[in-house]
Amino acid sequence: MLSVLRVHLPSDIPIVGCELTPYVLLRRADNSITTDDALEPEPVDGFYLRYKWYRMQSDKKVAVCSVHPSEQATLQCLGCVKAKIPITKSYHCSSKCFSDAWQHHRALHERAANALNENGTEEEELYRFNSSGAVVTNPSLSSSTSATNPSPIMNNGSTPIYSSATSDRTSGEAWVEVGRSKTYTPSADDIGHVLKLECVAIDADTRISVGPVSTLLTSRVIPAPSPTPRRLIPVSGVDLVGHLDSDGRGTSGSFTVLSYNILADVYAANDVYSYCPSWALSWTYRRQNLLREIVGYHADILCLQEVQSDHFEEYFAPELEKHGYTAVYKRKTAEVYTGTVYAIDGCATFFRRDRFSLVKKYEVEFNKAAQSLTEAVVPVAQRKNALNRLLKDNVALIVVLEAKFGNHGPEAPGKRQLLCVANTHVNVHQDLKDVKLWQVHTLLKGLEKIAVSADIPMLVCGDFNSMPGSAPHALLATGKVESTHPDLTIDPLGILRPPSKLNHRLPLVSAYSSFARMVGVGMGLEQQRRRIDPMTNEPLFTNCTRDFLGTLDYIFYTADSLTVESLLELLDEDSLRKDTALPSPEWSSDHIALLAEFRCNPRSRR
């Protein structure tokens, strides 16, 4: 006989769009324990498992807190509804929650106020909670909730919206069957409702259940948090705020490039990111939230870092293929042991197949370059120590693409428009400054060879794990590293000597430095300038954790062949600190995405 010993879910909080897959522990007839699936087509010991999912019915409308989505909402900002801010962002679980989030919340009001005049008449029907905790309509609006006045009106119900305990909720409640497979993906219809899973062993011959039914109850289903959309800010002299259109570009001759370290699951440890709720740190949640964010940018080219090989093959490649992307992937050269399985991540580059075609790809393994370097310049007795320092398994992926859109002008009619895109993830260890610089220098020298062989604009994207002002950043941005740079004092292998060799001839410029160079006052432009470090002309941060805030990610471009048209707006620290840091329920990586719109400069020769 087959018996069910235990059924549980990785997270007790179900989220819309995130598949629920229970862990089931079984005892076989010989008393051995197994976690193998016992499906009807392939019974185990003559038995299979039958699963049923149910949703608890309720006659009440329910809402969840926009800041703490696992908590019930008890009050609502009517100003949000008046300003046509997404209704889910108006709910809060307590007055303290609302007060703590007010600085970020006020920014939502201000942004909505700027756009309100373009949206025609306002919605007058508002919602609030009545004394029974249900949602009712409010046909009038106090003048203090005007979109131009960010002070909200809040209505706090005198009784909770939800019942207090799961054990009480089940008594006398009606359950509606919603699924008959092992897994279940909550939908919008499930929001605010408790789910129940029943699992029982079935005799394959008689089709009669044997043994007790194992039952599992979840918390109430919550909606997937939706970040406020980030705007595309023009930097080419136009004083208006742009938006990513359905194609992700402003005009046919421009194209957009995204660079994003998505935080591989193998590195998303609960002890490292203890401030992030466990359900929001789970891969089942993060993968769908990341995909929704990435697809929402509509970028023509995606440069992703920390993409696990299994996640690339099983999720990102097939899902992004549905959205018109072709994928190229380069995995790192060593696996990481997670405690249960081995995993490996790498760099993934995607491009829209209706916009570009692949001409050639180059894979850069810094380990191979390290072996060649040590054989050439390191004495035999020191090679083992040298390799221990240099072999860090980092990689870069370079693709040469051909544009399918015209942007050549009268100077070069009918000429093929090629584009070289490098995607890399440089070593993370801060005590290996020499290794970081050597990796960046190696990549740039490889790109120089491509530039010599072809008339081709270049983009260099990725997580360089190097702050503005560091030697790797100086090499990228200025083409050289001064011999007095403090980073050069760390060179135990002598691989950085003489400093005069640390140079390249690519006219690289950081795309986001355009915010600092832009002259004029445009809506949103001044706000973005405040998020740029005036000393380095780089963003104040692209990585935000509880213990670190700084810029590690960049999009560099060859300024003689490309022009920056617009940039994806940067996030402000205060809006992220409401959840302590990244990752959070809203943003599923500890990095932020960077996106730039470019236009090729028409010319007949480089």
Coordinates of C-alpha atoms in Angstrom, one line a residue:
M1 CA 0.0 0.0 0.0
L2 CA 1.1 3.5 -0.7
S3 CA 0.5 6.1 2.0
V4 CA 1.0 9.9 2.1
L5 CA 3.3 10.9 5.0
R6 CA 3.5 14.6 4.4
V7 CA 2.4 17.3 2.1
H8 CA 3.7 20.9 2.2
L9 CA 4.3 23.9 0.0
P10 CA 7.7 25.8 -0.2
S11 CA 5.8 29.0 0.7
D12 CA 2.5 29.3 2.6
I13 CA 1.6 32.5 0.7
P14 CA 0.2 31.9 -2.7
I15 CA 0.7 34.6 -5.3
V16 CA -1.2 35.2 -8.6
G17 CA 0.7 33.8 -11.5
C18 CA 3.1 31.7 -9.4
E19 CA 2.7 28.0 -9.7
L20 CA 2.1 26.0 -6.5
T21 CA 3.9 22.7 -6.5
P22 CA 3.5 20.7 -3.3
Y23 CA 6.3 18.5 -1.8
V24 CA 4.8 15.1 -1.2
L25 CA 6.5 12.4 1.0
L26 CA 5.3 8.9 0.4
R27 CA 5.8 5.5 2.2
R28 CA 5.8 2.5 -0.1
A29 CA 4.6 -1.1 0.7
D30 CA 8.2 -2.1 1.7
N31 CA 8.3 0.8 4.2
S32 CA 10.8 2.8 2.0
I33 CA 10.3 6.5 1.7
T34 CA 10.1 8.2 -1.6
T35 CA 9.3 11.6 -3.2
D36 CA 8.7 10.2 -6.6
D37 CA 5.5 11.2 -8.4
A38 CA 2.8 8.5 -8.3
L39 CA 0.7 9.5 -11.3
E40 CA -2.3 7.6 -12.7
P41 CA -0.5 6.6 -16.0
E42 CA 2.4 5.3 -13.9
P43 CA 1.2 3.9 -10.5
V44 CA 3.6 3.0 -7.8
D45 CA 3.0 -0.4 -6.2
G46 CA -0.4 -0.4 -7.8
F47 CA -1.4 3.0 -6.4
Y48 CA -1.4 6.6 -7.7
L49 CA -2.2 10.0 -6.1
R50 CA -5.2 12.1 -6.7
Y51 CA -4.9 15.8 -6.2
K52 CA -7.8 18.3 -5.9
W53 CA -7.5 22.1 -5.3
Y54 CA -10.3 24.1 -3.8
R55 CA -11.0 27.8 -3.3
M56 CA -12.9 29.0 -0.2
Q57 CA -15.9 31.0 -1.2
S58 CA -16.5 34.4 0.4
D59 CA -19.2 37.0 -0.2
K60 CA -16.9 39.8 0.8
K61 CA -14.6 41.9 -1.4
V62 CA -11.1 41.8 0.0
A63 CA -7.9 43.7 -0.5
V64 CA -4.3 43.4 0.6
C65 CA -1.7 45.9 1.7
S66 CA 0.3 47.4 -1.2
V67 CA 3.4 47.6 1.0
H68 CA 3.0 44.3 2.9
P69 CA 1.0 42.1 0.5
S70 CA 0.8 39.3 3.0
E71 CA -1.2 41.5 5.3
Q72 CA -4.9 42.5 5.1
A73 CA -5.7 46.0 4.1
T74 CA -7.6 48.1 6.6
L75 CA -7.5 51.5 5.0
Q76 CA -7.3 53.1 1.6
C77 CA -6.0 56.3 0.1
L78 CA -8.9 57.8 -1.8
G79 CA -6.5 60.3 -3.4
C80 CA -4.9 57.4 -5.3
V81 CA -8.2 56.4 -6.8
K82 CA -9.0 60.0 -7.7
A83 CA -5.6 60.3 -9.4
K84 CA -6.2 57.0 -11.3
I85 CA -3.2 55.3 -9.7
P86 CA -3.6 51.5 -9.9
I87 CA -6.1 50.6 -7.2
T88 CA -3.8 48.0 -5.6
K89 CA -1.3 50.7 -4.7
S90 CA -4.0 52.5 -2.6
Y91 CA -4.4 49.9 0.1
H92 CA -2.5 49.8 3.4
C93 CA -2.6 47.5 6.4
S94 CA -2.3 50.2 9.1
S95 CA -1.9 53.9 9.6
K96 CA 1.7 53.3 10.5
C97 CA 2.3 51.4 7.3
F98 CA 0.8 54.4 5.4
S99 CA 2.8 56.9 7.3
D100 CA 6.1 55.0 6.8
A101 CA 5.5 54.7 3.1
W102 CA 4.2 58.3 2.7
Q103 CA 7.3 59.7 1.0
H104 CA 7.2 57.1 -1.7
H105 CA 3.4 57.2 -1.8
R106 CA 3.4 61.0 -2.3
A107 CA 5.7 60.6 -5.3
L108 CA 3.0 58.4 -6.9
H109 CA 0.5 61.3 -6.4
E110 CA 2.9 63.8 -7.9
R111 CA 3.6 61.7 -10.9
A112 CA -0.1 61.1 -11.5
A113 CA -0.8 64.8 -11.1
N114 CA 1.6 65.6 -13.9
A115 CA -0.2 63.3 -16.3
L116 CA -3.7 64.0 -15.1
N117 CA -4.4 66.9 -17.5
E118 CA -3.7 64.6 -20.4
N119 CA -6.2 62.0 -19.4
G120 CA -9.5 63.8 -19.8
T121 CA -12.2 63.7 -17.2
E122 CA -11.5 62.2 -13.8
E123 CA -13.0 59.1 -12.3
E124 CA -15.4 60.2 -9.6
E125 CA -16.4 56.9 -8.1
L126 CA -14.1 56.0 -5.3
Y127 CA -13.8 53.1 -2.9
R128 CA -13.5 52.9 0.9
F129 CA -14.2 50.3 3.6
N130 CA -17.5 50.5 5.5
S131 CA -17.9 49.4 9.1
S132 CA -18.3 45.7 8.2
G133 CA -15.0 45.7 6.3
A134 CA -16.6 45.2 2.9
V135 CA -15.7 47.5 -0.1
V136 CA -18.4 50.0 -1.0
T137 CA -18.5 52.9 -3.5
N138 CA -18.2 56.5 -2.6
P139 CA -19.9 58.8 -5.1
S140 CA -18.3 62.0 -3.8
L141 CA -14.8 63.2 -3.2
S142 CA -13.6 65.7 -0.7
S143 CA -11.6 68.6 -2.3
S144 CA -8.6 67.6 -0.1
T145 CA -8.1 64.5 -2.3
S146 CA -7.5 66.5 -5.4
A147 CA -4.7 65.2 -7.6
T148 CA -2.8 68.5 -7.1
N149 CA -3.0 68.0 -3.3
P150 CA -1.1 64.9 -2.2
S151 CA -2.8 64.7 1.2
P152 CA -5.0 61.6 1.2
I153 CA -8.3 60.8 2.9
M154 CA -8.3 57.4 4.6
N155 CA -11.2 55.4 5.8
N156 CA -10.4 52.7 8.4
G157 CA -13.0 50.0 8.8
S158 CA -14.0 49.2 12.4
T159 CA -13.7 45.5 11.9
P160 CA -11.1 43.4 10.1
I161 CA -11.6 42.6 6.4
Y162 CA -10.6 39.0 7.0
S163 CA -11.4 36.5 9.6
S164 CA -8.7 36.0 12.1
A165 CA -7.6 32.3 12.0
T166 CA -7.4 29.6 9.3
S167 CA -9.1 27.0 11.6
D168 CA -12.1 29.3 12.0
R169 CA -12.2 30.1 8.4
T170 CA -12.9 26.5 7.4
S171 CA -15.9 26.1 9.6
G172 CA -19.1 26.1 7.6
E173 CA -17.4 27.6 4.5
A174 CA -18.2 26.5 1.0
W175 CA -15.3 25.2 -1.2
V176 CA -15.3 25.3 -5.0
E177 CA -13.0 22.9 -6.9
V178 CA -10.5 24.8 -9.1
G179 CA -8.0 22.1 -10.1
R180 CA -7.2 18.4 -10.4
S181 CA -3.5 18.3 -11.1
K182 CA -0.6 18.2 -8.7
T183 CA 0.3 21.9 -9.4
Y184 CA -2.0 24.9 -9.4
T185 CA -1.4 28.5 -10.5
P186 CA -3.6 31.0 -8.7
S187 CA -5.5 33.5 -10.9
A188 CA -7.0 36.9 -10.2
D189 CA -10.2 35.1 -9.2
D190 CA -8.4 33.6 -6.2
I191 CA -7.2 36.9 -4.7
G192 CA -8.2 37.2 -1.1
H193 CA -9.3 33.6 -0.9
V194 CA -7.8 30.6 1.0
L195 CA -6.9 27.6 -1.1
K196 CA -7.1 24.0 0.0
L197 CA -5.2 21.0 -1.5
E198 CA -6.4 17.4 -0.9
C199 CA -4.1 14.5 -1.7
V200 CA -5.1 10.8 -1.3
A201 CA -3.8 7.5 -2.6
I202 CA -6.0 5.7 -5.1
D203 CA -6.0 1.9 -5.8
A204 CA -5.2 1.7 -9.6
D205 CA -7.5 -1.3 -10.1
T206 CA -10.6 -0.4 -8.1
R207 CA -10.2 3.4 -8.4
I208 CA -11.1 3.6 -4.7
S209 CA -9.2 5.8 -2.2
V210 CA -7.2 4.1 0.5
G211 CA -6.0 5.7 3.7
P212 CA -6.8 9.2 5.0
V213 CA -7.0 12.3 2.9
S214 CA -4.0 14.7 3.5
T215 CA -5.2 18.3 3.5
L216 CA -3.2 21.5 3.2
L217 CA -4.6 25.0 3.7
T218 CA -2.8 28.1 2.4
S219 CA -2.9 31.7 3.4
R220 CA -5.1 34.0 1.3
V221 CA -3.9 34.5 -2.3
I222 CA -2.3 37.8 -2.8
P223 CA -1.8 39.7 -6.1
A224 CA 1.7 39.9 -7.6
P225 CA 3.1 43.3 -6.6
S226 CA 3.4 45.6 -9.6
P227 CA 6.2 48.2 -9.6
T228 CA 5.4 51.6 -10.9
P229 CA 6.4 51.6 -14.6
R230 CA 9.8 53.3 -15.2
R231 CA 9.7 56.1 -17.9
L232 CA 12.0 56.5 -20.9
I233 CA 13.6 60.0 -20.6
P234 CA 14.8 61.6 -23.8
V235 CA 18.4 63.0 -23.6
S236 CA 18.9 64.1 -27.2
G237 CA 17.6 67.6 -26.8
V238 CA 13.9 67.0 -26.5
D239 CA 12.3 68.4 -23.3
L240 CA 9.5 65.9 -23.0
V241 CA 9.2 62.6 -21.1
G242 CA 8.9 59.6 -23.4
H243 CA 7.3 56.2 -22.7
L244 CA 8.3 52.8 -23.9
D245 CA 5.8 52.1 -26.7
S246 CA 4.6 48.7 -27.8
D247 CA 7.7 48.1 -29.8
G248 CA 10.1 49.5 -27.2
R249 CA 11.5 52.2 -29.4
G250 CA 10.6 55.7 -30.4
T251 CA 11.2 55.6 -34.2
S252 CA 12.1 52.9 -36.7
G253 CA 15.8 53.9 -36.9
S254 CA 16.5 53.6 -33.2
F255 CA 16.9 50.5 -31.0
T256 CA 16.9 49.8 -27.3
V257 CA 19.4 47.8 -25.2
L258 CA 18.8 46.4 -21.7
S259 CA 21.5 45.3 -19.2
Y260 CA 20.3 43.5 -16.1
N261 CA 21.8 41.3 -13.4
I262 CA 18.8 39.2 -12.5
L263 CA 20.3 37.6 -9.3
A264 CA 20.6 33.9 -9.9
D265 CA 18.6 31.7 -7.5
V266 CA 21.8 30.0 -6.4
Y267 CA 23.0 33.3 -4.8
A268 CA 19.6 34.3 -3.4
A269 CA 20.1 32.9 0.0
N270 CA 17.7 33.7 2.8
D271 CA 20.5 34.5 5.2
V272 CA 22.0 37.0 2.8
Y273 CA 18.6 38.7 1.9
S274 CA 16.9 38.1 5.2
Y275 CA 14.9 41.4 4.9
C276 CA 13.1 40.0 1.8
P277 CA 10.0 37.9 2.5
S278 CA 10.7 34.3 1.8
W279 CA 7.8 34.1 -0.7
A280 CA 9.3 37.0 -2.6
L281 CA 12.7 35.5 -2.6
S282 CA 11.5 32.1 -3.9
W283 CA 12.4 31.4 -7.5
T284 CA 8.9 30.5 -8.5
Y285 CA 7.9 34.1 -7.6
R286 CA 11.0 35.9 -8.8
R287 CA 11.1 34.2 -12.2
Q288 CA 7.6 35.4 -13.2
N289 CA 8.2 38.8 -11.7
L290 CA 11.5 39.2 -13.6
L291 CA 10.0 38.0 -16.8
R292 CA 7.1 40.4 -16.5
E293 CA 9.5 43.3 -15.9
I294 CA 11.9 42.4 -18.7
V295 CA 9.1 41.8 -21.3
G296 CA 7.6 45.1 -20.2
Y297 CA 10.6 47.1 -21.3
H298 CA 10.2 45.9 -24.9
A299 CA 13.9 46.2 -25.5
D300 CA 15.3 45.1 -28.8
I301 CA 18.4 43.6 -27.2
L302 CA 18.6 42.1 -23.7
C303 CA 22.0 41.5 -21.9
L304 CA 21.2 39.5 -18.8
Q305 CA 23.8 38.3 -16.2
E306 CA 23.5 35.6 -13.5
V307 CA 21.2 33.5 -15.6
Q308 CA 21.4 29.9 -14.3
S309 CA 21.8 27.4 -17.1
D310 CA 18.8 25.3 -16.1
H311 CA 16.6 28.5 -15.8
F312 CA 17.8 29.6 -19.2
E313 CA 16.9 26.4 -20.9
E314 CA 13.7 25.7 -19.1
Y315 CA 12.3 29.1 -18.6
F316 CA 13.9 32.3 -20.1
A317 CA 14.7 30.9 -23.5
P318 CA 11.3 29.4 -24.2
E319 CA 9.3 32.2 -22.6
L320 CA 11.2 35.0 -24.3
E321 CA 11.0 33.1 -27.6
K322 CA 7.2 33.6 -27.3
H323 CA 7.9 37.3 -27.3
G324 CA 10.0 37.3 -30.4
Y325 CA 13.5 36.9 -29.0
T326 CA 16.3 34.7 -30.2
A327 CA 18.7 33.6 -27.4
V328 CA 22.5 33.2 -27.2
Y329 CA 24.0 31.9 -23.9
K330 CA 27.5 31.5 -22.4
R331 CA 27.7 29.6 -19.1
K332 CA 30.5 30.1 -16.6
T333 CA 33.3 27.5 -16.4
A334 CA 32.6 26.1 -13.0
E335 CA 29.5 25.1 -11.0
V336 CA 28.4 26.2 -7.6
Y337 CA 27.2 23.7 -5.0
T338 CA 24.0 24.9 -3.4
G339 CA 23.9 22.3 -0.6
T340 CA 21.6 19.9 -2.5
V341 CA 22.5 20.3 -6.2
Y342 CA 25.1 21.9 -8.4
A343 CA 24.2 25.0 -10.4
I344 CA 25.9 27.2 -12.8
D345 CA 25.1 30.7 -14.1
G346 CA 26.2 32.7 -17.1
C347 CA 25.5 35.6 -19.5
A348 CA 22.5 35.5 -21.8
T349 CA 21.9 37.8 -24.7
F350 CA 18.5 38.0 -26.5
F351 CA 17.6 40.0 -29.5
R352 CA 14.3 40.6 -31.4
R353 CA 14.4 38.5 -34.5
D354 CA 12.3 40.9 -36.4
R355 CA 14.9 43.6 -35.7
F356 CA 18.2 41.8 -35.8
S357 CA 19.8 38.6 -37.1
L358 CA 22.9 36.9 -35.7
V359 CA 26.1 37.2 -37.8
K360 CA 28.6 35.8 -35.4
K361 CA 29.3 35.1 -31.7
Y362 CA 32.4 35.0 -29.7
E363 CA 32.8 33.4 -26.3
V364 CA 35.4 34.8 -23.9
E365 CA 36.5 32.4 -21.1
F366 CA 38.8 34.4 -18.8
N367 CA 40.1 31.1 -17.4
K368 CA 41.6 30.2 -20.8
A369 CA 43.1 33.7 -21.1
A370 CA 44.6 33.3 -17.6
Q371 CA 46.2 30.0 -18.5
S372 CA 47.8 31.6 -21.6
L373 CA 48.9 34.6 -19.5
T374 CA 50.6 32.5 -16.8
E375 CA 52.4 30.4 -19.3
A376 CA 53.7 33.5 -21.0
V377 CA 54.7 35.8 -18.1
V378 CA 54.7 33.9 -14.8
P379 CA 57.7 31.9 -13.7
V380 CA 57.0 28.1 -13.5
A381 CA 57.4 28.0 -9.7
Q382 CA 54.7 30.7 -9.3
R383 CA 52.1 29.4 -11.8
K384 CA 50.0 27.4 -9.4
N385 CA 49.5 30.4 -7.1
A386 CA 48.9 32.6 -10.1
L387 CA 46.2 30.4 -11.5
N388 CA 44.6 30.1 -8.0
R389 CA 44.3 33.9 -8.2
L390 CA 43.2 34.3 -11.8
L391 CA 40.9 31.3 -12.4
K392 CA 37.6 32.8 -11.3
D393 CA 35.3 31.2 -14.0
N394 CA 34.0 34.6 -15.3
V395 CA 32.9 34.9 -18.9
A396 CA 31.9 37.3 -21.6
L397 CA 29.6 36.8 -24.6
I398 CA 30.0 38.9 -27.7
V399 CA 27.5 38.9 -30.6
V400 CA 27.7 40.6 -33.9
L401 CA 24.2 41.4 -35.1
E402 CA 22.9 42.8 -38.4
A403 CA 20.0 45.3 -38.2
K404 CA 16.9 44.6 -40.3
F405 CA 15.8 48.2 -40.1
G406 CA 17.1 51.1 -42.2
N407 CA 19.1 53.8 -40.6
H408 CA 21.9 54.6 -43.1
G409 CA 20.9 57.8 -44.8
P410 CA 22.2 59.1 -48.1
E411 CA 25.9 58.6 -47.1
A412 CA 25.6 54.8 -47.1
P413 CA 22.6 53.7 -49.1
G414 CA 21.9 50.0 -48.8
K415 CA 24.9 49.3 -46.6
R416 CA 24.7 46.5 -44.0
Q417 CA 24.3 47.9 -40.5
L418 CA 26.2 45.7 -38.1
L419 CA 26.3 46.0 -34.3
C420 CA 28.7 44.4 -31.8
V421 CA 27.3 43.8 -28.3
A422 CA 29.4 42.5 -25.5
N423 CA 27.7 41.1 -22.3
T424 CA 29.9 40.3 -19.3
H425 CA 29.9 39.6 -15.6
V426 CA 33.3 40.5 -14.0
N427 CA 34.6 38.9 -10.8
V428 CA 32.9 40.0 -7.6
H429 CA 35.7 39.8 -5.0
Q430 CA 36.7 43.2 -3.8
D431 CA 40.2 42.1 -2.8
L432 CA 41.0 41.0 -6.4
K433 CA 41.2 44.4 -7.9
D434 CA 44.0 43.2 -10.2
V435 CA 41.9 40.4 -11.5
K436 CA 38.9 42.7 -12.2
L437 CA 41.1 45.1 -14.2
W438 CA 42.8 42.3 -16.1
Q439 CA 39.4 40.8 -17.1
V440 CA 38.1 44.1 -18.3
H441 CA 41.4 44.8 -20.2
T442 CA 41.3 41.3 -21.8
L443 CA 37.7 41.9 -23.0
L444 CA 38.5 45.3 -24.4
K445 CA 41.5 44.0 -26.3
G446 CA 39.3 41.4 -27.9
L447 CA 36.8 44.0 -28.9
E448 CA 39.5 46.1 -30.4
K449 CA 40.4 43.2 -32.7
I450 CA 36.8 43.0 -33.9
A451 CA 36.7 46.8 -34.4
V452 CA 39.8 46.6 -36.6
S453 CA 38.3 43.9 -38.8
A454 CA 34.9 45.6 -39.3
D455 CA 33.2 49.0 -39.5
I456 CA 30.9 48.4 -36.6
P457 CA 29.4 50.3 -33.6
M458 CA 29.9 48.6 -30.2
L459 CA 28.1 48.2 -27.0
V460 CA 29.8 46.9 -23.8
C461 CA 27.2 45.9 -21.2
G462 CA 27.2 44.1 -17.9
D463 CA 27.9 43.9 -14.2
F464 CA 31.5 44.9 -13.9
N465 CA 31.5 44.7 -10.1
S466 CA 33.5 48.0 -10.2
M467 CA 32.6 51.3 -8.8
P468 CA 32.9 54.6 -10.7
G469 CA 36.5 55.8 -10.3
S470 CA 37.9 52.3 -10.0
A471 CA 40.6 51.2 -12.4
P472 CA 38.3 49.1 -14.5
H473 CA 35.8 52.0 -14.8
A474 CA 38.7 54.4 -15.7
L475 CA 39.9 52.0 -18.4
L476 CA 36.4 51.7 -19.9
A477 CA 35.6 55.4 -19.7
T478 CA 38.9 57.0 -20.5
G479 CA 40.7 54.4 -22.5
K480 CA 43.6 54.2 -20.0
V481 CA 44.6 53.8 -16.3
E482 CA 46.9 56.4 -14.8
S483 CA 50.1 54.9 -13.3
T484 CA 49.3 56.6 -10.0
H485 CA 45.9 54.9 -9.7
P486 CA 45.6 53.3 -6.2
D487 CA 44.1 50.1 -7.6
L488 CA 47.5 49.4 -9.3
T489 CA 49.1 48.9 -5.9
I490 CA 47.5 45.5 -5.8
D491 CA 49.4 43.5 -8.4
P492 CA 51.0 40.5 -6.7
L493 CA 51.5 38.7 -10.0
G494 CA 52.9 41.7 -11.9
I495 CA 50.3 41.2 -14.7
L496 CA 49.4 45.0 -14.7
R497 CA 52.9 46.2 -15.5
P498 CA 53.8 48.4 -17.1
P499 CA 50.7 50.6 -16.6
S500 CA 51.2 52.1 -20.0
K501 CA 49.9 48.8 -21.6
L502 CA 46.5 49.3 -19.8
N503 CA 44.8 51.1 -22.7
H504 CA 42.4 50.7 -25.6
R505 CA 41.4 52.8 -28.6
L506 CA 37.6 52.3 -28.5
P507 CA 35.8 55.6 -28.0
L508 CA 33.6 54.3 -25.2
V509 CA 31.2 56.5 -23.3
S510 CA 28.9 55.5 -20.5
A511 CA 25.3 55.9 -21.7
Y512 CA 23.9 57.1 -18.3
S513 CA 26.5 59.9 -18.2
S514 CA 24.2 61.6 -20.8
F515 CA 21.9 62.7 -17.9
A516 CA 24.8 64.8 -16.5
R517 CA 25.8 66.2 -19.9
M518 CA 22.2 67.1 -21.0
V519 CA 21.6 70.9 -21.2
G520 CA 18.2 72.2 -20.6
V521 CA 15.2 71.5 -18.3
G522 CA 12.8 68.7 -19.3
M523 CA 10.1 67.1 -17.3
G524 CA 11.8 64.4 -15.3
L525 CA 15.3 65.3 -16.4
E526 CA 16.1 67.4 -13.3
Q527 CA 14.9 64.5 -11.2
Q528 CA 17.3 62.1 -13.0
R529 CA 20.2 64.5 -12.6
R530 CA 19.7 64.3 -8.9
R531 CA 20.2 60.6 -9.2
I532 CA 23.6 61.0 -10.9
D533 CA 26.8 61.4 -9.0
P534 CA 28.2 64.8 -10.1
M535 CA 31.8 63.7 -9.5
T536 CA 31.6 60.6 -11.8
N537 CA 28.6 61.4 -14.0
E538 CA 27.3 57.8 -13.2
P539 CA 24.2 56.7 -11.4
L540 CA 24.3 57.0 -7.6
F541 CA 23.6 53.2 -7.5
T542 CA 22.6 50.2 -9.6
N543 CA 22.9 47.8 -6.7
C544 CA 21.0 48.3 -3.5
T545 CA 21.2 45.8 -0.6
R546 CA 21.0 46.3 3.2
D547 CA 24.8 46.6 3.4
F548 CA 25.8 48.1 0.1
L549 CA 24.7 50.9 -2.2
G550 CA 26.7 51.7 -5.3
T551 CA 27.0 51.5 -9.1
L552 CA 28.4 48.3 -10.6
D553 CA 26.5 48.0 -13.9
Y554 CA 27.0 50.0 -17.0
I555 CA 26.1 50.3 -20.7
F556 CA 29.1 51.7 -22.7
Y557 CA 28.9 52.7 -26.3
T558 CA 31.2 53.9 -29.1
A559 CA 30.4 57.6 -29.3
D560 CA 31.7 58.0 -32.8
S561 CA 29.1 55.6 -34.2
L562 CA 26.2 55.7 -31.8
T563 CA 24.1 58.5 -30.3
V564 CA 22.0 58.1 -27.1
E565 CA 18.4 59.1 -27.7
S566 CA 16.9 58.3 -24.3
L567 CA 17.5 56.4 -21.1
L568 CA 15.3 54.4 -18.7
E569 CA 14.8 56.5 -15.6
L570 CA 16.8 55.7 -12.5
L571 CA 15.1 54.7 -9.2
D572 CA 15.5 56.7 -6.1
E573 CA 16.8 55.2 -2.9
D574 CA 13.9 56.2 -0.7
S575 CA 11.4 54.3 -2.8
L576 CA 13.5 51.1 -2.4
R577 CA 14.2 51.5 1.3
K578 CA 10.5 51.2 2.2
D579 CA 11.2 47.5 1.7
T580 CA 14.7 47.8 3.3
A581 CA 16.6 47.1 0.1
L582 CA 16.7 44.9 -3.0
P583 CA 15.4 42.3 -3.8
S584 CA 11.9 43.1 -2.6
P585 CA 8.3 42.0 -3.5
E586 CA 8.3 44.7 -6.2
W587 CA 11.8 44.3 -7.6
S588 CA 13.2 40.7 -7.8
S589 CA 16.9 41.4 -8.2
D590 CA 19.4 43.2 -6.0
H591 CA 20.4 45.2 -9.1
I592 CA 18.3 47.6 -11.2
A593 CA 17.8 47.3 -14.9
L594 CA 19.5 49.8 -17.2
L595 CA 18.1 50.6 -20.6
A596 CA 19.3 53.0 -23.3
E597 CA 17.9 53.9 -26.7
F598 CA 20.5 54.4 -29.4
R599 CA 20.7 55.6 -33.0
C600 CA 23.5 54.7 -35.4
N601 CA 25.3 57.6 -36.8
P602 CA 25.1 57.4 -40.7
R603 CA 28.5 57.3 -42.4
S604 CA 30.3 55.7 -45.2
R605 CA 33.4 54.7 -43.3
R606 CA 34.6 54.5 -39.7

